[in-house]
Amino acid sequence: DAGVTQSPTHLIKTRGQQVTLRCSPKSGHDTVSWYQQALGQGPQFIFQYYEEEERQRGNFPDRFSGHQFPNYSSELNVNALLLGDSALYLCASSLAVNRDTDTQYFGPGTRLTVL
Amino acid sequence: GEDVEQSLFLSVREGDSSVINCTYTDSSSTYLYWYKQEPGAGLQLLTYIFSNMDMKQDQRLTVLLNKKDKHLSLRIADTQTGDSAIYFCAERARNYGGSQGNLIFGKGTKLSVKP
């Protein structure tokens, strides 16, 4: 049973560039959530995708956008990168029918460094 | 607003019990979660508890919930060096339009286990 996978594992970009991070949910899951974890902090919710639509969004600027594909995989895009965007980006998947328990399973994350 | 608070550090000796505490603010939270994060890794779901329960036990892990005081704790019995990690408490935000609520995390408690 494949767990949540993310790519790439590490990424280095410079200020002003754009980046795309990818996530494949756990087998059988249909909902993908993205979180940003700055160093020494807990994860902060960015947004959630279900049925190829953004269903919820946290307090992040429009520079952060995403997409969900028909196979439930997802991308996170960040434009005009800032130094403060350096963080571990975590993808979590869950199953909408388990809405009440909302058990989210996390991937290993993508470490983004902005220079 | 919604917020989750945890103490930042805990140090115990191998074989002792560890107790990690957490307070949350949203009295309507239906599920509360404990995640473990090892260095350089993603989040591993350890356990969760439904708000109508006072206690949940799973092998070496015991979760206690005091809903009146909005206090959650995780007890690890017979703590081992392999338990050294950061432990995150999380509550589920309110649902929006039927979609699953995102998770709100504390800053994490770093558990150090000394041999």
JSON list of C-alpha atoms in Angstrom, two decimals:
[
{"chain": "A", "resi": 1, "resn": "ASP", "atom": "CA", "xyz": [0.00, 0.00, 0.00]},
{"chain": "A", "resi": 2, "resn": "ALA", "atom": "CA", "xyz": [1.80, 3.12, -1.23]},
{"chain": "A", "resi": 3, "resn": "GLY", "atom": "CA", "xyz": [1.93, 5.99, 1.22]},
{"chain": "A", "resi": 4, "resn": "VAL", "atom": "CA", "xyz": [2.01, 9.69, 0.40]},
{"chain": "A", "resi": 5, "resn": "THR", "atom": "CA", "xyz": [4.92, 10.58, -1.87]},
{"chain": "A", "resi": 6, "resn": "GLN", "atom": "CA", "xyz": [6.37, 13.98, -2.66]},
{"chain": "A", "resi": 7, "resn": "SER", "atom": "CA", "xyz": [8.90, 15.27, -5.13]},
{"chain": "A", "resi": 8, "resn": "PRO", "atom": "CA", "xyz": [11.47, 16.61, -5.18]},
{"chain": "A", "resi": 9, "resn": "THR", "atom": "CA", "xyz": [12.93, 15.98, -1.72]},
{"chain": "A", "resi": 10, "resn": "HIS", "atom": "CA", "xyz": [15.09, 19.09, -1.80]},
{"chain": "A", "resi": 11, "resn": "LEU", "atom": "CA", "xyz": [15.06, 22.21, -3.92]},
{"chain": "A", "resi": 12, "resn": "ILE", "atom": "CA", "xyz": [17.15, 25.37, -4.02]},
{"chain": "A", "resi": 13, "resn": "LYS", "atom": "CA", "xyz": [15.81, 28.48, -5.75]},
{"chain": "A", "resi": 14, "resn": "THR", "atom": "CA", "xyz": [16.64, 32.17, -5.83]},
{"chain": "A", "resi": 15, "resn": "ARG", "atom": "CA", "xyz": [14.40, 35.07, -4.94]},
{"chain": "A", "resi": 16, "resn": "GLY", "atom": "CA", "xyz": [11.85, 35.93, -7.60]},
{"chain": "A", "resi": 17, "resn": "GLN", "atom": "CA", "xyz": [11.82, 32.48, -9.16]},
{"chain": "A", "resi": 18, "resn": "GLN", "atom": "CA", "xyz": [8.87, 30.14, -9.35]},
{"chain": "A", "resi": 19, "resn": "VAL", "atom": "CA", "xyz": [8.65, 26.59, -8.00]},
{"chain": "A", "resi": 20, "resn": "THR", "atom": "CA", "xyz": [6.35, 23.58, -8.43]},
{"chain": "A", "resi": 21, "resn": "LEU", "atom": "CA", "xyz": [6.11, 20.84, -5.84]},
{"chain": "A", "resi": 22, "resn": "ARG", "atom": "CA", "xyz": [4.32, 17.56, -6.43]},
{"chain": "A", "resi": 23, "resn": "CYS", "atom": "CA", "xyz": [2.37, 15.13, -4.30]},
{"chain": "A", "resi": 24, "resn": "SER", "atom": "CA", "xyz": [0.79, 11.73, -4.84]},
{"chain": "A", "resi": 25, "resn": "PRO", "atom": "CA", "xyz": [-1.76, 10.80, -2.18]},
{"chain": "A", "resi": 26, "resn": "LYS", "atom": "CA", "xyz": [-1.97, 7.52, -0.32]},
{"chain": "A", "resi": 27, "resn": "SER", "atom": "CA", "xyz": [-3.64, 4.82, -2.37]},
{"chain": "A", "resi": 28, "resn": "GLY", "atom": "CA", "xyz": [-7.42, 5.20, -2.16]},
{"chain": "A", "resi": 29, "resn": "HIS", "atom": "CA", "xyz": [-7.35, 8.79, -0.87]},
{"chain": "A", "resi": 30, "resn": "ASP", "atom": "CA", "xyz": [-9.02, 11.63, -2.77]},
{"chain": "A", "resi": 31, "resn": "THR", "atom": "CA", "xyz": [-8.26, 14.76, -0.74]},
{"chain": "A", "resi": 32, "resn": "VAL", "atom": "CA", "xyz": [-4.92, 16.54, -0.62]},
{"chain": "A", "resi": 33, "resn": "SER", "atom": "CA", "xyz": [-3.89, 19.26, 1.81]},
{"chain": "A", "resi": 34, "resn": "TRP", "atom": "CA", "xyz": [-0.69, 21.30, 1.73]},
{"chain": "A", "resi": 35, "resn": "TYR", "atom": "CA", "xyz": [1.14, 22.67, 4.76]},
{"chain": "A", "resi": 36, "resn": "GLN", "atom": "CA", "xyz": [4.19, 24.88, 5.20]},
{"chain": "A", "resi": 37, "resn": "GLN", "atom": "CA", "xyz": [6.50, 24.13, 8.11]},
{"chain": "A", "resi": 38, "resn": "ALA", "atom": "CA", "xyz": [9.06, 26.81, 8.87]},
{"chain": "A", "resi": 39, "resn": "LEU", "atom": "CA", "xyz": [12.09, 25.87, 10.94]},
{"chain": "A", "resi": 40, "resn": "GLY", "atom": "CA", "xyz": [11.16, 25.34, 14.59]},
{"chain": "A", "resi": 41, "resn": "GLN", "atom": "CA", "xyz": [7.44, 25.76, 13.95]},
{"chain": "A", "resi": 42, "resn": "GLY", "atom": "CA", "xyz": [4.43, 23.54, 13.53]},
{"chain": "A", "resi": 43, "resn": "PRO", "atom": "CA", "xyz": [2.91, 23.05, 10.08]},
{"chain": "A", "resi": 44, "resn": "GLN", "atom": "CA", "xyz": [0.66, 25.85, 8.81]},
{"chain": "A", "resi": 45, "resn": "PHE", "atom": "CA", "xyz": [-2.25, 25.04, 6.51]},
{"chain": "A", "resi": 46, "resn": "ILE", "atom": "CA", "xyz": [-1.98, 26.43, 2.96]},
{"chain": "A", "resi": 47, "resn": "PHE", "atom": "CA", "xyz": [-4.95, 24.91, 1.13]},
{"chain": "A", "resi": 48, "resn": "GLN", "atom": "CA", "xyz": [-6.91, 21.74, 0.48]},
{"chain": "A", "resi": 49, "resn": "TYR", "atom": "CA", "xyz": [-8.02, 20.17, -2.80]},
{"chain": "A", "resi": 50, "resn": "TYR", "atom": "CA", "xyz": [-10.91, 17.82, -3.39]},
{"chain": "A", "resi": 51, "resn": "GLU", "atom": "CA", "xyz": [-12.58, 16.94, -6.68]},
{"chain": "A", "resi": 52, "resn": "GLU", "atom": "CA", "xyz": [-9.98, 19.05, -8.48]},
{"chain": "A", "resi": 53, "resn": "GLU", "atom": "CA", "xyz": [-11.10, 22.21, -6.68]},
{"chain": "A", "resi": 54, "resn": "GLU", "atom": "CA", "xyz": [-9.62, 24.28, -3.90]},
{"chain": "A", "resi": 55, "resn": "ARG", "atom": "CA", "xyz": [-12.02, 23.71, -1.00]},
{"chain": "A", "resi": 56, "resn": "GLN", "atom": "CA", "xyz": [-10.31, 25.62, 1.80]},
{"chain": "A", "resi": 57, "resn": "ARG", "atom": "CA", "xyz": [-7.48, 28.08, 2.03]},
{"chain": "A", "resi": 58, "resn": "GLY", "atom": "CA", "xyz": [-5.32, 29.24, 4.90]},
{"chain": "A", "resi": 59, "resn": "ASN", "atom": "CA", "xyz": [-3.79, 32.66, 5.39]},
{"chain": "A", "resi": 60, "resn": "PHE", "atom": "CA", "xyz": [-1.35, 32.56, 2.46]},
{"chain": "A", "resi": 61, "resn": "PRO", "atom": "CA", "xyz": [-0.99, 35.09, -0.39]},
{"chain": "A", "resi": 62, "resn": "ASP", "atom": "CA", "xyz": [-2.09, 34.48, -3.96]},
{"chain": "A", "resi": 63, "resn": "ARG", "atom": "CA", "xyz": [1.51, 33.68, -4.87]},
{"chain": "A", "resi": 64, "resn": "PHE", "atom": "CA", "xyz": [0.66, 30.23, -3.54]},
{"chain": "A", "resi": 65, "resn": "SER", "atom": "CA", "xyz": [-1.55, 28.28, -5.91]},
{"chain": "A", "resi": 66, "resn": "GLY", "atom": "CA", "xyz": [-2.31, 24.67, -6.55]},
{"chain": "A", "resi": 67, "resn": "HIS", "atom": "CA", "xyz": [-3.93, 22.11, -8.70]},
{"chain": "A", "resi": 68, "resn": "GLN", "atom": "CA", "xyz": [-5.39, 18.65, -8.33]},
{"chain": "A", "resi": 69, "resn": "PHE", "atom": "CA", "xyz": [-5.45, 16.19, -11.20]},
{"chain": "A", "resi": 70, "resn": "PRO", "atom": "CA", "xyz": [-8.08, 13.53, -12.03]},
{"chain": "A", "resi": 71, "resn": "ASN", "atom": "CA", "xyz": [-5.83, 10.86, -10.48]},
{"chain": "A", "resi": 72, "resn": "TYR", "atom": "CA", "xyz": [-5.97, 12.87, -7.19]},
{"chain": "A", "resi": 73, "resn": "SER", "atom": "CA", "xyz": [-2.31, 13.90, -7.32]},
{"chain": "A", "resi": 74, "resn": "SER", "atom": "CA", "xyz": [-1.60, 17.55, -6.65]},
{"chain": "A", "resi": 75, "resn": "GLU", "atom": "CA", "xyz": [0.84, 20.35, -7.31]},
{"chain": "A", "resi": 76, "resn": "LEU", "atom": "CA", "xyz": [1.75, 23.36, -5.22]},
{"chain": "A", "resi": 77, "resn": "ASN", "atom": "CA", "xyz": [3.07, 26.38, -7.12]},
{"chain": "A", "resi": 78, "resn": "VAL", "atom": "CA", "xyz": [4.77, 29.36, -5.53]},
{"chain": "A", "resi": 79, "resn": "ASN", "atom": "CA", "xyz": [5.52, 32.45, -7.63]},
{"chain": "A", "resi": 80, "resn": "ALA", "atom": "CA", "xyz": [7.90, 35.33, -6.95]},
{"chain": "A", "resi": 81, "resn": "LEU", "atom": "CA", "xyz": [9.75, 33.43, -4.23]},
{"chain": "A", "resi": 82, "resn": "LEU", "atom": "CA", "xyz": [10.80, 35.28, -1.10]},
{"chain": "A", "resi": 83, "resn": "LEU", "atom": "CA", "xyz": [13.48, 34.32, 1.40]},
{"chain": "A", "resi": 84, "resn": "GLY", "atom": "CA", "xyz": [10.69, 33.69, 3.90]},
{"chain": "A", "resi": 85, "resn": "ASP", "atom": "CA", "xyz": [9.26, 30.95, 1.71]},
{"chain": "A", "resi": 86, "resn": "SER", "atom": "CA", "xyz": [12.15, 28.70, 2.75]},
{"chain": "A", "resi": 87, "resn": "ALA", "atom": "CA", "xyz": [10.50, 25.84, 4.61]},
{"chain": "A", "resi": 88, "resn": "LEU", "atom": "CA", "xyz": [9.51, 22.20, 4.56]},
{"chain": "A", "resi": 89, "resn": "TYR", "atom": "CA", "xyz": [6.38, 21.78, 2.45]},
{"chain": "A", "resi": 90, "resn": "LEU", "atom": "CA", "xyz": [4.23, 18.89, 3.53]},
{"chain": "A", "resi": 91, "resn": "CYS", "atom": "CA", "xyz": [1.47, 17.21, 1.63]},
{"chain": "A", "resi": 92, "resn": "ALA", "atom": "CA", "xyz": [-1.23, 15.27, 3.48]},
{"chain": "A", "resi": 93, "resn": "SER", "atom": "CA", "xyz": [-3.90, 13.03, 2.03]},
{"chain": "A", "resi": 94, "resn": "SER", "atom": "CA", "xyz": [-7.20, 11.83, 3.40]},
{"chain": "A", "resi": 95, "resn": "LEU", "atom": "CA", "xyz": [-10.45, 10.28, 2.29]},
{"chain": "A", "resi": 96, "resn": "ALA", "atom": "CA", "xyz": [-13.47, 12.54, 1.99]},
{"chain": "A", "resi": 97, "resn": "VAL", "atom": "CA", "xyz": [-15.90, 9.84, 3.08]},
{"chain": "A", "resi": 98, "resn": "ASN", "atom": "CA", "xyz": [-14.00, 9.80, 6.39]},
{"chain": "A", "resi": 99, "resn": "ARG", "atom": "CA", "xyz": [-14.84, 13.44, 6.78]},
{"chain": "A", "resi": 100, "resn": "ASP", "atom": "CA", "xyz": [-15.60, 13.09, 10.47]},
{"chain": "A", "resi": 101, "resn": "THR", "atom": "CA", "xyz": [-12.30, 11.59, 11.46]},
{"chain": "A", "resi": 102, "resn": "ASP", "atom": "CA", "xyz": [-10.28, 13.54, 8.90]},
{"chain": "A", "resi": 103, "resn": "THR", "atom": "CA", "xyz": [-7.27, 11.32, 9.45]},
{"chain": "A", "resi": 104, "resn": "GLN", "atom": "CA", "xyz": [-4.58, 12.97, 7.41]},
{"chain": "A", "resi": 105, "resn": "TYR", "atom": "CA", "xyz": [-1.47, 11.06, 6.40]},
{"chain": "A", "resi": 106, "resn": "PHE", "atom": "CA", "xyz": [1.62, 13.08, 5.62]},
{"chain": "A", "resi": 107, "resn": "GLY", "atom": "CA", "xyz": [4.35, 12.67, 3.07]},
{"chain": "A", "resi": 108, "resn": "PRO", "atom": "CA", "xyz": [8.06, 13.13, 3.80]},
{"chain": "A", "resi": 109, "resn": "GLY", "atom": "CA", "xyz": [7.99, 16.73, 2.59]},
{"chain": "A", "resi": 110, "resn": "THR", "atom": "CA", "xyz": [9.95, 18.88, 0.16]},
{"chain": "A", "resi": 111, "resn": "ARG", "atom": "CA", "xyz": [12.66, 21.07, 1.67]},
{"chain": "A", "resi": 112, "resn": "LEU", "atom": "CA", "xyz": [12.67, 24.39, -0.22]},
{"chain": "A", "resi": 113, "resn": "THR", "atom": "CA", "xyz": [15.57, 26.79, 0.26]},
{"chain": "A", "resi": 114, "resn": "VAL", "atom": "CA", "xyz": [15.32, 30.27, -1.25]},
{"chain": "A", "resi": 115, "resn": "LEU", "atom": "CA", "xyz": [18.61, 32.15, -1.61]},
{"chain": "B", "resi": 1, "resn": "GLY", "atom": "CA", "xyz": [-9.34, 32.31, 17.39]},
{"chain": "B", "resi": 2, "resn": "GLU", "atom": "CA", "xyz": [-7.96, 28.83, 17.17]},
{"chain": "B", "resi": 3, "resn": "ASP", "atom": "CA", "xyz": [-4.61, 28.12, 18.78]},
{"chain": "B", "resi": 4, "resn": "VAL", "atom": "CA", "xyz": [-2.71, 25.13, 20.12]},
{"chain": "B", "resi": 5, "resn": "GLU", "atom": "CA", "xyz": [-0.04, 25.49, 22.82]},
{"chain": "B", "resi": 6, "resn": "GLN", "atom": "CA", "xyz": [2.66, 23.03, 23.83]},
{"chain": "B", "resi": 7, "resn": "SER", "atom": "CA", "xyz": [5.75, 23.18, 25.98]},
{"chain": "B", "resi": 8, "resn": "LEU", "atom": "CA", "xyz": [8.82, 23.18, 23.74]},
{"chain": "B", "resi": 9, "resn": "PHE", "atom": "CA", "xyz": [11.13, 20.68, 25.43]},
{"chain": "B", "resi": 10, "resn": "LEU", "atom": "CA", "xyz": [10.97, 17.52, 27.54]},
{"chain": "B", "resi": 11, "resn": "SER", "atom": "CA", "xyz": [13.90, 15.39, 28.68]},
{"chain": "B", "resi": 12, "resn": "VAL", "atom": "CA", "xyz": [13.49, 11.94, 30.24]},
{"chain": "B", "resi": 13, "resn": "ARG", "atom": "CA", "xyz": [15.60, 8.90, 31.00]},
{"chain": "B", "resi": 14, "resn": "GLU", "atom": "CA", "xyz": [15.22, 5.68, 29.06]},
{"chain": "B", "resi": 15, "resn": "GLY", "atom": "CA", "xyz": [12.63, 3.44, 30.68]},
{"chain": "B", "resi": 16, "resn": "ASP", "atom": "CA", "xyz": [10.77, 6.31, 32.34]},
{"chain": "B", "resi": 17, "resn": "SER", "atom": "CA", "xyz": [7.33, 7.54, 31.27]},
{"chain": "B", "resi": 18, "resn": "SER", "atom": "CA", "xyz": [7.04, 10.72, 29.20]},
{"chain": "B", "resi": 19, "resn": "VAL", "atom": "CA", "xyz": [4.06, 13.03, 29.41]},
{"chain": "B", "resi": 20, "resn": "ILE", "atom": "CA", "xyz": [3.60, 15.67, 26.72]},
{"chain": "B", "resi": 21, "resn": "ASN", "atom": "CA", "xyz": [0.93, 18.28, 27.33]},
{"chain": "B", "resi": 22, "resn": "CYS", "atom": "CA", "xyz": [-1.12, 20.45, 25.00]},
{"chain": "B", "resi": 23, "resn": "THR", "atom": "CA", "xyz": [-3.88, 23.01, 25.34]},
{"chain": "B", "resi": 24, "resn": "TYR", "atom": "CA", "xyz": [-6.26, 24.01, 22.59]},
{"chain": "B", "resi": 25, "resn": "THR", "atom": "CA", "xyz": [-8.83, 26.75, 22.25]},
{"chain": "B", "resi": 26, "resn": "ASP", "atom": "CA", "xyz": [-11.62, 25.58, 19.98]},
{"chain": "B", "resi": 27, "resn": "SER", "atom": "CA", "xyz": [-14.20, 23.90, 22.19]},
{"chain": "B", "resi": 28, "resn": "SER", "atom": "CA", "xyz": [-16.00, 22.62, 19.11]},
{"chain": "B", "resi": 29, "resn": "SER", "atom": "CA", "xyz": [-13.02, 20.49, 18.04]},
{"chain": "B", "resi": 30, "resn": "THR", "atom": "CA", "xyz": [-14.31, 16.99, 17.46]},
{"chain": "B", "resi": 31, "resn": "TYR", "atom": "CA", "xyz": [-10.99, 15.22, 16.97]},
{"chain": "B", "resi": 32, "resn": "LEU", "atom": "CA", "xyz": [-7.54, 15.85, 18.41]},
{"chain": "B", "resi": 33, "resn": "TYR", "atom": "CA", "xyz": [-4.36, 14.31, 17.11]},
{"chain": "B", "resi": 34, "resn": "TRP", "atom": "CA", "xyz": [-0.80, 13.47, 18.06]},
{"chain": "B", "resi": 35, "resn": "TYR", "atom": "CA", "xyz": [1.87, 13.37, 15.37]},
{"chain": "B", "resi": 36, "resn": "LYS", "atom": "CA", "xyz": [5.57, 12.46, 15.63]},
{"chain": "B", "resi": 37, "resn": "GLN", "atom": "CA", "xyz": [8.29, 14.01, 13.52]},
{"chain": "B", "resi": 38, "resn": "GLU", "atom": "CA", "xyz": [11.80, 12.62, 13.41]},
{"chain": "B", "resi": 39, "resn": "PRO", "atom": "CA", "xyz": [14.69, 14.79, 12.15]},
{"chain": "B", "resi": 40, "resn": "GLY", "atom": "CA", "xyz": [14.41, 15.57, 8.47]},
{"chain": "B", "resi": 41, "resn": "ALA", "atom": "CA", "xyz": [11.20, 13.57, 8.09]},
{"chain": "B", "resi": 42, "resn": "GLY", "atom": "CA", "xyz": [7.50, 14.18, 7.59]},
{"chain": "B", "resi": 43, "resn": "LEU", "atom": "CA", "xyz": [4.79, 13.72, 10.19]},
{"chain": "B", "resi": 44, "resn": "GLN", "atom": "CA", "xyz": [3.75, 10.30, 11.41]},
{"chain": "B", "resi": 45, "resn": "LEU", "atom": "CA", "xyz": [0.24, 9.97, 12.83]},
{"chain": "B", "resi": 46, "resn": "LEU", "atom": "CA", "xyz": [0.53, 8.35, 16.26]},
{"chain": "B", "resi": 47, "resn": "THR", "atom": "CA", "xyz": [-3.03, 8.43, 17.51]},
{"chain": "B", "resi": 48, "resn": "TYR", "atom": "CA", "xyz": [-6.17, 10.52, 17.71]},
{"chain": "B", "resi": 49, "resn": "ILE", "atom": "CA", "xyz": [-9.05, 10.87, 20.14]},
{"chain": "B", "resi": 50, "resn": "PHE", "atom": "CA", "xyz": [-12.67, 11.81, 19.66]},
{"chain": "B", "resi": 51, "resn": "SER", "atom": "CA", "xyz": [-13.89, 14.62, 21.87]},
{"chain": "B", "resi": 52, "resn": "ASN", "atom": "CA", "xyz": [-16.51, 12.47, 23.63]},
{"chain": "B", "resi": 53, "resn": "MET", "atom": "CA", "xyz": [-13.75, 10.22, 25.00]},
{"chain": "B", "resi": 54, "resn": "ASP", "atom": "CA", "xyz": [-11.67, 10.86, 28.11]},
{"chain": "B", "resi": 55, "resn": "MET", "atom": "CA", "xyz": [-8.93, 8.38, 27.42]},
{"chain": "B", "resi": 56, "resn": "LYS", "atom": "CA", "xyz": [-7.55, 6.23, 24.64]},
{"chain": "B", "resi": 57, "resn": "GLN", "atom": "CA", "xyz": [-4.81, 3.64, 25.01]},
{"chain": "B", "resi": 58, "resn": "ASP", "atom": "CA", "xyz": [-2.77, 2.14, 22.22]},
{"chain": "B", "resi": 59, "resn": "GLN", "atom": "CA", "xyz": [0.12, -0.07, 23.32]},
{"chain": "B", "resi": 60, "resn": "ARG", "atom": "CA", "xyz": [2.66, 2.25, 25.01]},
{"chain": "B", "resi": 61, "resn": "LEU", "atom": "CA", "xyz": [0.65, 5.37, 24.23]},
{"chain": "B", "resi": 62, "resn": "THR", "atom": "CA", "xyz": [-2.10, 6.78, 26.42]},
{"chain": "B", "resi": 63, "resn": "VAL", "atom": "CA", "xyz": [-4.03, 9.90, 25.44]},
{"chain": "B", "resi": 64, "resn": "LEU", "atom": "CA", "xyz": [-5.97, 11.81, 28.08]},
{"chain": "B", "resi": 65, "resn": "LEU", "atom": "CA", "xyz": [-8.49, 14.49, 27.19]},
{"chain": "B", "resi": 66, "resn": "ASN", "atom": "CA", "xyz": [-9.93, 17.02, 29.61]},
{"chain": "B", "resi": 67, "resn": "LYS", "atom": "CA", "xyz": [-12.51, 18.78, 27.50]},
{"chain": "B", "resi": 68, "resn": "LYS", "atom": "CA", "xyz": [-13.55, 21.17, 30.25]},
{"chain": "B", "resi": 69, "resn": "ASP", "atom": "CA", "xyz": [-10.00, 22.55, 30.52]},
{"chain": "B", "resi": 70, "resn": "LYS", "atom": "CA", "xyz": [-9.24, 21.98, 26.81]},
{"chain": "B", "resi": 71, "resn": "HIS", "atom": "CA", "xyz": [-6.18, 19.98, 27.83]},
{"chain": "B", "resi": 72, "resn": "LEU", "atom": "CA", "xyz": [-4.76, 17.02, 25.96]},
{"chain": "B", "resi": 73, "resn": "SER", "atom": "CA", "xyz": [-1.84, 14.86, 27.01]},
{"chain": "B", "resi": 74, "resn": "LEU", "atom": "CA", "xyz": [0.18, 12.03, 25.51]},
{"chain": "B", "resi": 75, "resn": "ARG", "atom": "CA", "xyz": [1.85, 9.56, 27.82]},
{"chain": "B", "resi": 76, "resn": "ILE", "atom": "CA", "xyz": [4.56, 7.28, 26.46]},
{"chain": "B", "resi": 77, "resn": "ALA", "atom": "CA", "xyz": [5.30, 4.35, 28.75]},
{"chain": "B", "resi": 78, "resn": "ASP", "atom": "CA", "xyz": [8.78, 2.82, 28.95]},
{"chain": "B", "resi": 79, "resn": "THR", "atom": "CA", "xyz": [10.29, 5.56, 26.80]},
{"chain": "B", "resi": 80, "resn": "GLN", "atom": "CA", "xyz": [13.06, 4.40, 24.48]},
{"chain": "B", "resi": 81, "resn": "THR", "atom": "CA", "xyz": [15.84, 6.33, 22.72]},
{"chain": "B", "resi": 82, "resn": "GLY", "atom": "CA", "xyz": [13.97, 5.70, 19.48]},
{"chain": "B", "resi": 83, "resn": "ASP", "atom": "CA", "xyz": [11.12, 7.84, 20.84]},
{"chain": "B", "resi": 84, "resn": "SER", "atom": "CA", "xyz": [13.34, 10.92, 20.63]},
{"chain": "B", "resi": 85, "resn": "ALA", "atom": "CA", "xyz": [11.55, 13.23, 18.21]},
{"chain": "B", "resi": 86, "resn": "ILE", "atom": "CA", "xyz": [9.27, 16.24, 18.04]},
{"chain": "B", "resi": 87, "resn": "TYR", "atom": "CA", "xyz": [5.67, 15.57, 19.01]},
{"chain": "B", "resi": 88, "resn": "PHE", "atom": "CA", "xyz": [2.87, 17.74, 17.63]},
{"chain": "B", "resi": 89, "resn": "CYS", "atom": "CA", "xyz": [-0.58, 18.14, 19.02]},
{"chain": "B", "resi": 90, "resn": "ALA", "atom": "CA", "xyz": [-3.22, 19.14, 16.45]},
{"chain": "B", "resi": 91, "resn": "GLU", "atom": "CA", "xyz": [-6.88, 20.02, 16.50]},
{"chain": "B", "resi": 92, "resn": "ARG", "atom": "CA", "xyz": [-9.20, 20.01, 13.53]},
{"chain": "B", "resi": 93, "resn": "ALA", "atom": "CA", "xyz": [-10.56, 23.38, 12.49]},
{"chain": "B", "resi": 94, "resn": "ARG", "atom": "CA", "xyz": [-14.22, 23.85, 11.87]},
{"chain": "B", "resi": 95, "resn": "ASN", "atom": "CA", "xyz": [-15.55, 22.35, 8.66]},
{"chain": "B", "resi": 96, "resn": "TYR", "atom": "CA", "xyz": [-16.27, 24.67, 5.82]},
{"chain": "B", "resi": 97, "resn": "GLY", "atom": "CA", "xyz": [-19.25, 23.84, 3.62]},
{"chain": "B", "resi": 98, "resn": "GLY", "atom": "CA", "xyz": [-18.98, 20.16, 4.37]},
{"chain": "B", "resi": 99, "resn": "SER", "atom": "CA", "xyz": [-15.33, 19.77, 3.41]},
{"chain": "B", "resi": 100, "resn": "GLN", "atom": "CA", "xyz": [-12.85, 18.45, 5.92]},
{"chain": "B", "resi": 101, "resn": "GLY", "atom": "CA", "xyz": [-11.46, 20.97, 8.35]},
{"chain": "B", "resi": 102, "resn": "ASN", "atom": "CA", "xyz": [-7.74, 21.60, 8.19]},
{"chain": "B", "resi": 103, "resn": "LEU", "atom": "CA", "xyz": [-5.45, 20.73, 11.07]},
{"chain": "B", "resi": 104, "resn": "ILE", "atom": "CA", "xyz": [-4.11, 23.36, 13.45]},
{"chain": "B", "resi": 105, "resn": "PHE", "atom": "CA", "xyz": [-0.80, 22.39, 14.98]},
{"chain": "B", "resi": 106, "resn": "GLY", "atom": "CA", "xyz": [1.12, 23.43, 18.04]},
{"chain": "B", "resi": 107, "resn": "LYS", "atom": "CA", "xyz": [4.79, 24.30, 17.73]},
{"chain": "B", "resi": 108, "resn": "GLY", "atom": "CA", "xyz": [5.80, 20.85, 18.88]},
{"chain": "B", "resi": 109, "resn": "THR", "atom": "CA", "xyz": [7.50, 19.39, 21.94]},
{"chain": "B", "resi": 110, "resn": "LYS", "atom": "CA", "xyz": [11.02, 18.10, 21.45]},
{"chain": "B", "resi": 111, "resn": "LEU", "atom": "CA", "xyz": [11.43, 14.91, 23.45]},
{"chain": "B", "resi": 112, "resn": "SER", "atom": "CA", "xyz": [14.98, 13.91, 24.33]},
{"chain": "B", "resi": 113, "resn": "VAL", "atom": "CA", "xyz": [15.51, 10.46, 25.79]},
{"chain": "B", "resi": 114, "resn": "LYS", "atom": "CA", "xyz": [18.78, 9.92, 27.65]},
{"chain": "B", "resi": 115, "resn": "PRO", "atom": "CA", "xyz": [20.20, 6.40, 28.01]}
]
